[in-house]
Every structure is written in structure tokens, then in C-alpha cells.
JSON list of C-alpha atoms and ligand atoms in Angstrom, two decimals:
[
{"chain": "A", "resi": 244, "resn": "MET", "atom": "CA", "xyz": [94.94, 204.10, 71.48]},
{"chain": "A", "resi": 245, "resn": "LYS", "atom": "CA", "xyz": [93.85, 204.53, 75.06]},
{"chain": "A", "resi": 246, "resn": "THR", "atom": "CA", "xyz": [96.77, 205.31, 77.44]},
{"chain": "A", "resi": 247, "resn": "ASN", "atom": "CA", "xyz": [96.07, 202.33, 79.58]},
{"chain": "A", "resi": 248, "resn": "GLU", "atom": "CA", "xyz": [95.66, 199.92, 76.65]},
{"chain": "A", "resi": 249, "resn": "LYS", "atom": "CA", "xyz": [98.23, 197.13, 76.49]},
{"chain": "A", "resi": 250, "resn": "ILE", "atom": "CA", "xyz": [99.02, 195.40, 73.20]},
{"chain": "A", "resi": 251, "resn": "ILE", "atom": "CA", "xyz": [101.29, 192.27, 73.08]},
{"chain": "A", "resi": 252, "resn": "LYS", "atom": "CA", "xyz": [101.99, 190.52, 69.83]},
{"chain": "A", "resi": 253, "resn": "GLY", "atom": "CA", "xyz": [99.40, 192.72, 68.08]},
{"chain": "A", "resi": 254, "resn": "ILE", "atom": "CA", "xyz": [96.61, 191.71, 70.46]},
{"chain": "A", "resi": 255, "resn": "LYS", "atom": "CA", "xyz": [95.00, 193.93, 73.12]},
{"chain": "A", "resi": 256, "resn": "ILE", "atom": "CA", "xyz": [95.00, 192.49, 76.59]},
{"chain": "A", "resi": 257, "resn": "ASP", "atom": "CA", "xyz": [91.94, 192.65, 78.91]},
{"chain": "A", "resi": 258, "resn": "PRO", "atom": "CA", "xyz": [93.47, 193.00, 82.36]},
{"chain": "A", "resi": 259, "resn": "ASN", "atom": "CA", "xyz": [90.55, 191.11, 83.88]},
{"chain": "A", "resi": 260, "resn": "ILE", "atom": "CA", "xyz": [92.29, 187.93, 82.93]},
{"chain": "A", "resi": 261, "resn": "PHE", "atom": "CA", "xyz": [94.71, 188.55, 85.81]},
{"chain": "A", "resi": 262, "resn": "THR", "atom": "CA", "xyz": [91.98, 188.53, 88.46]},
{"chain": "A", "resi": 263, "resn": "PHE", "atom": "CA", "xyz": [89.12, 186.39, 87.11]},
{"chain": "A", "resi": 264, "resn": "LYS", "atom": "CA", "xyz": [89.01, 183.14, 89.13]},
{"chain": "A", "resi": 265, "resn": "TYR", "atom": "CA", "xyz": [88.70, 179.97, 87.16]},
{"chain": "A", "resi": 266, "resn": "SER", "atom": "CA", "xyz": [89.23, 176.23, 87.28]},
{"chain": "A", "resi": 267, "resn": "CYS", "atom": "CA", "xyz": [88.13, 173.62, 84.79]},
{"chain": "A", "resi": 268, "resn": "GLN", "atom": "CA", "xyz": [85.98, 170.87, 86.46]},
{"chain": "A", "resi": 269, "resn": "CYS", "atom": "CA", "xyz": [83.84, 169.12, 83.84]},
{"chain": "A", "resi": 270, "resn": "ASN", "atom": "CA", "xyz": [84.11, 166.81, 80.91]},
{"chain": "A", "resi": 271, "resn": "GLY", "atom": "CA", "xyz": [83.85, 169.22, 78.07]},
{"chain": "A", "resi": 272, "resn": "GLU", "atom": "CA", "xyz": [80.41, 170.69, 78.12]},
{"chain": "A", "resi": 273, "resn": "CYS", "atom": "CA", "xyz": [81.78, 173.60, 76.07]},
{"chain": "A", "resi": 274, "resn": "CYS", "atom": "CA", "xyz": [82.09, 171.23, 73.06]},
{"chain": "A", "resi": 275, "resn": "ASN", "atom": "CA", "xyz": [78.35, 170.72, 73.05]},
{"chain": "A", "resi": 276, "resn": "TYR", "atom": "CA", "xyz": [77.83, 173.88, 71.16]},
{"chain": "A", "resi": 277, "resn": "GLY", "atom": "CA", "xyz": [80.46, 173.43, 68.42]},
{"chain": "A", "resi": 278, "resn": "VAL", "atom": "CA", "xyz": [82.94, 176.16, 67.63]},
{"chain": "A", "resi": 279, "resn": "TYR", "atom": "CA", "xyz": [83.87, 178.71, 65.13]},
{"chain": "A", "resi": 280, "resn": "ALA", "atom": "CA", "xyz": [86.98, 177.81, 63.13]},
{"chain": "A", "resi": 281, "resn": "ASP", "atom": "CA", "xyz": [88.91, 180.01, 60.66]},
{"chain": "A", "resi": 282, "resn": "LEU", "atom": "CA", "xyz": [88.20, 179.24, 57.02]},
{"chain": "A", "resi": 283, "resn": "LYS", "atom": "CA", "xyz": [91.89, 178.03, 56.78]},
{"chain": "A", "resi": 284, "resn": "GLU", "atom": "CA", "xyz": [91.36, 175.72, 59.77]},
{"chain": "A", "resi": 285, "resn": "HIS", "atom": "CA", "xyz": [88.22, 174.38, 58.14]},
{"chain": "A", "resi": 286, "resn": "GLU", "atom": "CA", "xyz": [90.02, 173.68, 54.91]},
{"chain": "A", "resi": 287, "resn": "PHE", "atom": "CA", "xyz": [92.90, 172.01, 56.83]},
{"chain": "A", "resi": 288, "resn": "ILE", "atom": "CA", "xyz": [90.41, 169.70, 58.68]},
{"chain": "A", "resi": 289, "resn": "LEU", "atom": "CA", "xyz": [88.75, 168.74, 55.42]},
{"chain": "A", "resi": 290, "resn": "SER", "atom": "CA", "xyz": [92.18, 167.98, 53.93]},
{"chain": "A", "resi": 291, "resn": "ILE", "atom": "CA", "xyz": [92.77, 165.31, 56.60]},
{"chain": "A", "resi": 292, "resn": "LYS", "atom": "CA", "xyz": [89.14, 163.91, 56.46]},
{"chain": "A", "resi": 293, "resn": "ASP", "atom": "CA", "xyz": [90.25, 160.44, 55.33]},
{"chain": "A", "resi": 294, "resn": "ARG", "atom": "CA", "xyz": [92.17, 160.09, 58.56]},
{"chain": "A", "resi": 295, "resn": "ILE", "atom": "CA", "xyz": [89.52, 161.70, 60.82]},
{"chain": "A", "resi": 296, "resn": "ILE", "atom": "CA", "xyz": [86.65, 159.56, 59.63]},
{"chain": "A", "resi": 297, "resn": "PRO", "atom": "CA", "xyz": [88.00, 156.22, 60.92]},
{"chain": "A", "resi": 298, "resn": "MET", "atom": "CA", "xyz": [88.38, 157.91, 64.41]},
{"chain": "A", "resi": 299, "resn": "MET", "atom": "CA", "xyz": [84.60, 158.52, 64.59]},
{"chain": "A", "resi": 300, "resn": "ASP", "atom": "CA", "xyz": [81.95, 156.45, 66.24]},
{"chain": "A", "resi": 301, "resn": "GLU", "atom": "CA", "xyz": [78.16, 155.83, 65.65]},
{"chain": "A", "resi": 302, "resn": "THR", "atom": "CA", "xyz": [77.17, 159.13, 67.34]},
{"chain": "A", "resi": 303, "resn": "GLN", "atom": "CA", "xyz": [79.06, 161.13, 64.70]},
{"chain": "A", "resi": 304, "resn": "SER", "atom": "CA", "xyz": [78.47, 161.64, 61.03]},
{"chain": "A", "resi": 305, "resn": "THR", "atom": "CA", "xyz": [81.20, 160.49, 58.63]},
{"chain": "A", "resi": 306, "resn": "ASN", "atom": "CA", "xyz": [79.58, 162.55, 55.83]},
{"chain": "A", "resi": 307, "resn": "ILE", "atom": "CA", "xyz": [81.84, 165.62, 55.59]},
{"chain": "A", "resi": 308, "resn": "GLU", "atom": "CA", "xyz": [78.81, 167.67, 54.33]},
{"chain": "A", "resi": 309, "resn": "ASP", "atom": "CA", "xyz": [77.47, 167.37, 57.87]},
{"chain": "A", "resi": 310, "resn": "TRP", "atom": "CA", "xyz": [80.53, 168.80, 59.68]},
{"chain": "A", "resi": 311, "resn": "PHE", "atom": "CA", "xyz": [80.42, 172.55, 59.08]},
{"chain": "A", "resi": 312, "resn": "GLU", "atom": "CA", "xyz": [77.98, 175.44, 58.66]},
{"chain": "A", "resi": 313, "resn": "GLU", "atom": "CA", "xyz": [78.32, 177.94, 55.76]},
{"chain": "A", "resi": 314, "resn": "PRO", "atom": "CA", "xyz": [81.30, 180.38, 56.13]},
{"chain": "A", "resi": 315, "resn": "CYS", "atom": "CA", "xyz": [80.44, 183.91, 57.35]},
{"chain": "A", "resi": 316, "resn": "GLU", "atom": "CA", "xyz": [82.47, 187.04, 57.32]},
{"chain": "A", "resi": 317, "resn": "ASP", "atom": "CA", "xyz": [84.19, 187.74, 60.65]},
{"chain": "A", "resi": 318, "resn": "ASP", "atom": "CA", "xyz": [87.10, 190.03, 61.18]},
{"chain": "A", "resi": 319, "resn": "ASP", "atom": "CA", "xyz": [88.16, 188.17, 64.30]},
{"chain": "A", "resi": 320, "resn": "PHE", "atom": "CA", "xyz": [89.49, 185.38, 62.09]},
{"chain": "A", "resi": 321, "resn": "GLU", "atom": "CA", "xyz": [92.72, 185.67, 60.18]},
{"chain": "A", "resi": 322, "resn": "SER", "atom": "CA", "xyz": [91.20, 184.92, 56.77]},
{"chain": "A", "resi": 323, "resn": "GLY", "atom": "CA", "xyz": [88.22, 187.18, 57.45]},
{"chain": "A", "resi": 324, "resn": "TYR", "atom": "CA", "xyz": [85.83, 184.23, 57.49]},
{"chain": "A", "resi": 325, "resn": "ALA", "atom": "CA", "xyz": [84.55, 182.00, 60.29]},
{"chain": "A", "resi": 326, "resn": "VAL", "atom": "CA", "xyz": [83.02, 178.56, 59.79]},
{"chain": "A", "resi": 327, "resn": "GLY", "atom": "CA", "xyz": [81.04, 176.96, 62.59]},
{"chain": "A", "resi": 328, "resn": "THR", "atom": "CA", "xyz": [81.20, 173.33, 63.25]},
{"chain": "A", "resi": 329, "resn": "GLU", "atom": "CA", "xyz": [77.71, 171.65, 63.21]},
{"chain": "A", "resi": 330, "resn": "VAL", "atom": "CA", "xyz": [76.06, 170.23, 66.31]},
{"chain": "A", "resi": 331, "resn": "ILE", "atom": "CA", "xyz": [75.18, 166.46, 65.85]},
{"chain": "A", "resi": 332, "resn": "ASN", "atom": "CA", "xyz": [73.45, 164.45, 68.58]},
{"chain": "A", "resi": 333, "resn": "GLY", "atom": "CA", "xyz": [73.79, 167.42, 70.88]},
{"chain": "A", "resi": 334, "resn": "LYS", "atom": "CA", "xyz": [77.56, 167.86, 70.56]},
{"chain": "A", "resi": 335, "resn": "CYS", "atom": "CA", "xyz": [80.15, 169.19, 68.11]},
{"chain": "A", "resi": 336, "resn": "ALA", "atom": "CA", "xyz": [80.47, 167.09, 65.04]},
{"chain": "A", "resi": 337, "resn": "PHE", "atom": "CA", "xyz": [84.06, 166.24, 66.13]},
{"chain": "A", "resi": 338, "resn": "LEU", "atom": "CA", "xyz": [83.25, 165.13, 69.65]},
{"chain": "A", "resi": 339, "resn": "ASP", "atom": "CA", "xyz": [83.01, 161.36, 70.11]},
{"chain": "A", "resi": 340, "resn": "LYS", "atom": "CA", "xyz": [80.72, 159.46, 72.47]},
{"chain": "A", "resi": 341, "resn": "ASN", "atom": "CA", "xyz": [83.42, 159.40, 75.20]},
{"chain": "A", "resi": 342, "resn": "GLY", "atom": "CA", "xyz": [83.66, 163.23, 75.24]},
{"chain": "A", "resi": 343, "resn": "LEU", "atom": "CA", "xyz": [86.94, 163.22, 73.26]},
{"chain": "A", "resi": 344, "resn": "CYS", "atom": "CA", "xyz": [87.73, 165.44, 70.33]},
{"chain": "A", "resi": 345, "resn": "VAL", "atom": "CA", "xyz": [88.68, 163.34, 67.34]},
{"chain": "A", "resi": 346, "resn": "LEU", "atom": "CA", "xyz": [90.98, 166.04, 66.09]},
{"chain": "A", "resi": 347, "resn": "GLN", "atom": "CA", "xyz": [93.06, 165.81, 69.26]},
{"chain": "A", "resi": 348, "resn": "LYS", "atom": "CA", "xyz": [92.84, 161.95, 69.25]},
{"chain": "A", "resi": 349, "resn": "LEU", "atom": "CA", "xyz": [94.27, 162.03, 65.70]},
{"chain": "A", "resi": 350, "resn": "ALA", "atom": "CA", "xyz": [97.04, 164.42, 66.75]},
{"chain": "A", "resi": 351, "resn": "ASP", "atom": "CA", "xyz": [97.95, 162.09, 69.66]},
{"chain": "A", "resi": 352, "resn": "LEU", "atom": "CA", "xyz": [98.00, 159.13, 67.27]},
{"chain": "A", "resi": 353, "resn": "ASP", "atom": "CA", "xyz": [100.28, 161.11, 64.93]},
{"chain": "A", "resi": 354, "resn": "GLY", "atom": "CA", "xyz": [102.60, 162.06, 67.75]},
{"chain": "A", "resi": 355, "resn": "VAL", "atom": "CA", "xyz": [102.26, 165.78, 66.94]},
{"chain": "A", "resi": 356, "resn": "HIS", "atom": "CA", "xyz": [101.33, 168.46, 69.45]},
{"chain": "A", "resi": 357, "resn": "LYS", "atom": "CA", "xyz": [97.91, 167.66, 70.92]},
{"chain": "A", "resi": 358, "resn": "TRP", "atom": "CA", "xyz": [96.37, 170.92, 69.54]},
{"chain": "A", "resi": 359, "resn": "GLU", "atom": "CA", "xyz": [98.02, 170.80, 66.19]},
{"chain": "A", "resi": 360, "resn": "TYR", "atom": "CA", "xyz": [94.73, 169.97, 64.25]},
{"chain": "A", "resi": 361, "resn": "LYS", "atom": "CA", "xyz": [92.28, 171.86, 66.49]},
{"chain": "A", "resi": 362, "resn": "PRO", "atom": "CA", "xyz": [90.84, 175.31, 65.82]},
{"chain": "A", "resi": 363, "resn": "ILE", "atom": "CA", "xyz": [92.52, 177.93, 68.00]},
{"chain": "A", "resi": 364, "resn": "TYR", "atom": "CA", "xyz": [89.13, 178.87, 69.55]},
{"chain": "A", "resi": 365, "resn": "CYS", "atom": "CA", "xyz": [88.83, 175.32, 70.97]},
{"chain": "A", "resi": 366, "resn": "VAL", "atom": "CA", "xyz": [92.32, 175.65, 72.45]},
{"chain": "A", "resi": 367, "resn": "LEU", "atom": "CA", "xyz": [91.78, 179.06, 74.06]},
{"chain": "A", "resi": 368, "resn": "PHE", "atom": "CA", "xyz": [88.29, 178.65, 75.55]},
{"chain": "A", "resi": 369, "resn": "PRO", "atom": "CA", "xyz": [87.35, 179.94, 78.18]},
{"chain": "A", "resi": 370, "resn": "LEU", "atom": "CA", "xyz": [89.69, 182.68, 76.95]},
{"chain": "A", "resi": 371, "resn": "VAL", "atom": "CA", "xyz": [88.84, 184.22, 73.56]},
{"chain": "A", "resi": 372, "resn": "VAL", "atom": "CA", "xyz": [90.25, 186.69, 71.14]},
{"chain": "A", "resi": 373, "resn": "PHE", "atom": "CA", "xyz": [87.22, 188.90, 70.55]},
{"chain": "A", "resi": 374, "resn": "GLU", "atom": "CA", "xyz": [87.62, 192.12, 68.43]},
{"chain": "A", "resi": 375, "resn": "ASN", "atom": "CA", "xyz": [91.38, 191.62, 68.61]},
{"chain": "A", "resi": 376, "resn": "GLU", "atom": "CA", "xyz": [91.35, 191.54, 72.47]},
{"chain": "A", "resi": 377, "resn": "LEU", "atom": "CA", "xyz": [92.46, 188.55, 74.58]},
{"chain": "A", "resi": 378, "resn": "THR", "atom": "CA", "xyz": [89.58, 188.36, 77.03]},
{"chain": "A", "resi": 379, "resn": "ILE", "atom": "CA", "xyz": [87.27, 186.05, 78.89]},
{"chain": "A", "resi": 380, "resn": "ASP", "atom": "CA", "xyz": [84.49, 184.33, 77.01]},
{"chain": "A", "resi": 381, "resn": "THR", "atom": "CA", "xyz": [81.99, 185.06, 79.85]},
{"chain": "A", "resi": 382, "resn": "GLU", "atom": "CA", "xyz": [79.02, 184.81, 77.45]},
{"chain": "A", "resi": 383, "resn": "HIS", "atom": "CA", "xyz": [79.70, 181.21, 76.69]},
{"chain": "A", "resi": 384, "resn": "ILE", "atom": "CA", "xyz": [80.81, 180.39, 80.29]},
{"chain": "A", "resi": 385, "resn": "ASP", "atom": "CA", "xyz": [77.50, 181.83, 81.56]},
{"chain": "A", "resi": 386, "resn": "ARG", "atom": "CA", "xyz": [75.34, 179.74, 79.36]},
{"chain": "A", "resi": 387, "resn": "LEU", "atom": "CA", "xyz": [77.07, 176.48, 80.34]},
{"chain": "A", "resi": 388, "resn": "SER", "atom": "CA", "xyz": [75.70, 174.78, 83.35]},
{"chain": "A", "resi": 389, "resn": "HIS", "atom": "CA", "xyz": [78.97, 173.36, 84.72]},
{"chain": "A", "resi": 390, "resn": "CYS", "atom": "CA", "xyz": [81.74, 175.55, 83.45]},
{"chain": "A", "resi": 391, "resn": "ASN", "atom": "CA", "xyz": [83.42, 177.30, 86.39]},
{"chain": "A", "resi": 392, "resn": "LYS", "atom": "CA", "xyz": [80.28, 176.97, 88.57]},
{"chain": "A", "resi": 393, "resn": "HIS", "atom": "CA", "xyz": [81.01, 174.69, 91.34]},
{"chain": "A", "resi": 394, "resn": "ASN", "atom": "CA", "xyz": [84.21, 175.86, 92.95]},
{"chain": "A", "resi": 395, "resn": "PRO", "atom": "CA", "xyz": [83.47, 178.87, 95.18]},
{"chain": "A", "resi": 396, "resn": "ASN", "atom": "CA", "xyz": [86.84, 178.53, 96.92]},
{"chain": "A", "resi": 397, "resn": "CYS", "atom": "CA", "xyz": [88.86, 178.68, 93.61]},
{"chain": "A", "resi": 398, "resn": "GLU", "atom": "CA", "xyz": [91.93, 180.87, 94.09]},
{"chain": "A", "resi": 399, "resn": "THR", "atom": "CA", "xyz": [93.50, 180.23, 90.61]},
{"chain": "A", "resi": 400, "resn": "THR", "atom": "CA", "xyz": [93.07, 183.01, 88.00]},
{"chain": "A", "resi": 401, "resn": "ILE", "atom": "CA", "xyz": [92.27, 182.19, 84.41]},
{"chain": "A", "resi": 402, "resn": "PHE", "atom": "CA", "xyz": [95.65, 183.60, 83.47]},
{"chain": "A", "resi": 403, "resn": "GLU", "atom": "CA", "xyz": [97.41, 181.09, 85.72]},
{"chain": "A", "resi": 404, "resn": "TYR", "atom": "CA", "xyz": [95.11, 178.23, 84.77]},
{"chain": "A", "resi": 405, "resn": "CYS", "atom": "CA", "xyz": [95.46, 178.71, 81.04]},
{"chain": "A", "resi": 406, "resn": "THR", "atom": "CA", "xyz": [99.24, 179.28, 80.90]},
{"chain": "A", "resi": 407, "resn": "GLU", "atom": "CA", "xyz": [99.79, 176.58, 78.27]},
{"chain": "A", "resi": 408, "resn": "GLU", "atom": "CA", "xyz": [96.97, 177.96, 76.06]},
{"chain": "A", "resi": 409, "resn": "ILE", "atom": "CA", "xyz": [98.28, 181.48, 76.28]},
{"chain": "A", "resi": 410, "resn": "ILE", "atom": "CA", "xyz": [101.81, 180.33, 75.43]},
{"chain": "A", "resi": 411, "resn": "HIS", "atom": "CA", "xyz": [100.30, 178.42, 72.47]},
{"chain": "A", "resi": 412, "resn": "LEU", "atom": "CA", "xyz": [98.80, 181.68, 71.23]},
{"chain": "A", "resi": 413, "resn": "MET", "atom": "CA", "xyz": [101.57, 184.19, 72.12]},
{"chain": "A", "resi": 414, "resn": "GLY", "atom": "CA", "xyz": [104.75, 182.24, 72.46]},
{"chain": "A", "resi": 415, "resn": "GLU", "atom": "CA", "xyz": [107.02, 182.12, 75.51]},
{"chain": "A", "resi": 416, "resn": "ASP", "atom": "CA", "xyz": [108.18, 185.72, 74.93]},
{"chain": "A", "resi": 417, "resn": "GLY", "atom": "CA", "xyz": [104.66, 186.99, 74.63]},
{"chain": "A", "resi": 418, "resn": "PHE", "atom": "CA", "xyz": [103.75, 185.15, 77.88]},
{"chain": "A", "resi": 419, "resn": "GLU", "atom": "CA", "xyz": [106.77, 186.74, 79.67]},
{"chain": "A", "resi": 420, "resn": "GLU", "atom": "CA", "xyz": [105.59, 190.11, 78.50]},
{"chain": "A", "resi": 421, "resn": "LEU", "atom": "CA", "xyz": [102.07, 189.38, 79.84]},
{"chain": "A", "resi": 422, "resn": "LYS", "atom": "CA", "xyz": [103.47, 188.36, 83.20]},
{"chain": "A", "resi": 423, "resn": "GLN", "atom": "CA", "xyz": [105.25, 191.74, 83.44]},
{"chain": "A", "resi": 424, "resn": "TYR", "atom": "CA", "xyz": [101.99, 193.50, 82.53]},
{"chain": "A", "resi": 425, "resn": "ARG", "atom": "CA", "xyz": [100.13, 191.36, 85.17]},
{"chain": "A", "resi": 426, "resn": "ASP", "atom": "CA", "xyz": [102.64, 192.45, 87.78]},
{"chain": "A", "resi": 427, "resn": "GLU", "atom": "CA", "xyz": [102.12, 196.11, 86.83]},
{"chain": "A", "resi": 428, "resn": "VAL", "atom": "CA", "xyz": [98.29, 195.70, 86.88]},
{"chain": "A", "resi": 429, "resn": "LEU", "atom": "CA", "xyz": [98.25, 193.98, 90.22]},
{"chain": "A", "resi": 430, "resn": "ALA", "atom": "CA", "xyz": [100.70, 196.47, 91.72]},
{"chain": "A", "resi": 431, "resn": "GLY", "atom": "CA", "xyz": [98.51, 199.34, 90.43]},
{"chain": "A", "resi": 432, "resn": "SER", "atom": "CA", "xyz": [95.38, 197.82, 92.03]},
{"chain": "A", "resi": 433, "resn": "LEU", "atom": "CA", "xyz": [97.23, 197.32, 95.38]},
{"chain": "A", "resi": 434, "resn": "ASN", "atom": "CA", "xyz": [98.33, 200.96, 95.38]},
{"chain": "A", "resi": 435, "resn": "LYS", "atom": "CA", "xyz": [94.84, 202.09, 94.79]},
{"chain": "A", "resi": 436, "resn": "ASN", "atom": "CA", "xyz": [93.76, 200.21, 97.87]},
{"chain": "A", "resi": 437, "resn": "ASP", "atom": "CA", "xyz": [96.46, 201.66, 100.12]},
{"chain": "B", "resi": 162, "resn": "LIG", "atom": "S1", "xyz": [86.14, 174.95, 79.67]},
{"chain": "B", "resi": 162, "resn": "LIG", "atom": "FE1", "xyz": [84.35, 174.87, 80.97]},
{"chain": "B", "resi": 162, "resn": "LIG", "atom": "S2", "xyz": [82.89, 173.70, 79.85]},
{"chain": "B", "resi": 162, "resn": "LIG", "atom": "FE2", "xyz": [84.86, 173.31, 78.90]},
{"chain": "B", "resi": 162, "resn": "LIG", "atom": "S3", "xyz": [85.72, 171.48, 79.92]},
{"chain": "B", "resi": 162, "resn": "LIG", "atom": "FE3", "xyz": [86.42, 173.21, 81.10]},
{"chain": "B", "resi": 162, "resn": "LIG", "atom": "S4", "xyz": [84.96, 173.61, 82.76]},
{"chain": "B", "resi": 162, "resn": "LIG", "atom": "FE4", "xyz": [84.05, 172.27, 81.17]},
{"chain": "B", "resi": 163, "resn": "LIG", "atom": "S1", "xyz": [86.56, 170.75, 67.38]},
{"chain": "B", "resi": 163, "resn": "LIG", "atom": "FE1", "xyz": [87.00, 169.39, 69.08]},
{"chain": "B", "resi": 163, "resn": "LIG", "atom": "S2", "xyz": [87.59, 170.72, 70.81]},
{"chain": "B", "resi": 163, "resn": "LIG", "atom": "FE2", "xyz": [86.62, 171.93, 69.28]},
{"chain": "B", "resi": 163, "resn": "LIG", "atom": "S3", "xyz": [84.46, 172.09, 69.94]},
{"chain": "B", "resi": 163, "resn": "LIG", "atom": "FE3", "xyz": [84.66, 170.41, 68.47]},
{"chain": "B", "resi": 163, "resn": "LIG", "atom": "S4", "xyz": [85.03, 168.55, 69.71]},
{"chain": "B", "resi": 163, "resn": "LIG", "atom": "FE4", "xyz": [85.39, 170.41, 71.01]}
]
């Protein structure tokens, strides 16, 4: 382990999350590419298919065979397998014509947490856990035409903006640890500039 490497809840932390400026100002362009879900998340979504289908509109497919790609091995996923959602009519199979995710709509209808049925990658973006490191998905941000592009005066960091998402991933205690680490990182960079 590198001496400056920080691990919280078993996940490495990329310190750039404390300084990267970010704000979310569009209507979900990120969903146009689909997402990778864990094999278990894919199985869960299929297990509630009968409740998802009635939430869909004419721009979506109600044939479950159209929803996912073939699973592929990927160590970044808990089960060791990732399954991509298919793109239908230029958007994720689960995005409706109003730009709403039907998995989140169903969760709202059920009165459970809004992210209960969504793949964790959807929740975290534009953060990502890549090679077991919590970092910024700059590759996907860069290929999107609106994501984080039109706010040159933004002062909010991605860490501040995505507080709710980080707590969802790491819990309140993990988030508190992250805040302490952020303070150390920022104090360190201030000292370097003295
Ligand atoms: S994460 Fe980026 S692409 Fe997705 S809704 Fe926010 S600004 Fe838009
Ligand atoms: S599953 Fe929902 S949140 Fe995730 S990419 Fe598809 S529409 Fe967007």
C-alpha cells in the first residue's frame, strides 16, 4: 500500500474528489448511454419486471429480452460480473420519454428509498468506483455534451455536491471519515502553498 493511500470502508479514495468542481445542470444526458449493473442488480430488476413494465411508455420496450446486454466478467462488481443496460431509442432501456428512470419512479410509488431499485453506478455518477477506488468518472463526463460544461463559476466540489450519494455508498460514519480525510488533504495542499 502506498503511504499516502487512504482506504475507507475497504475503498481507496481519490483525493481529487475534494477539489474537482462540479454541479449538475441538465436533464439526465448520462442516462442516454445506459449503465453497467452488477449481475445481482440485474437479477433483482428482472424479479420485479411485472411491476416495471406498466410504468413504461411507447419509447421503451416491454420485452425483458431487450433490457440487458450479455453479462461480462468485471472485478469492479461485487458478483464479479457486470451487465449493461441496452440503449433503446437513444436512451437507457429504463428511461422514459420524460427523462425519468422507471426504476426510481417505481421506488417512489412503493414509498421506499428513491434509489432502492437502481444500480449503484446510476446513483454514484459522476462519481464512480473504478478498480476499487472512489474517483471521478471523467471519461464519461467528457463525452457528454452538457454534463458539468456550462458553469465556469461553479465553486462546489463534487464531494460537496454528491454528499447524499456518498453517504448511500459508505454510510454516515464513512462520510465522516471522508470529511476528516478531506480536511487533512486540503490542509496539506495549503501548507505546500505557504
Ligand atoms: S450527472 Fe451530468 S449528465 Fe447526468 S444529469 Fe447530472 S449534469 Fe446531466
Ligand atoms: S437505470 Fe435508470 S438511472 Fe440508470 S441509466 Fe438507466 S434510466 Fe438512468
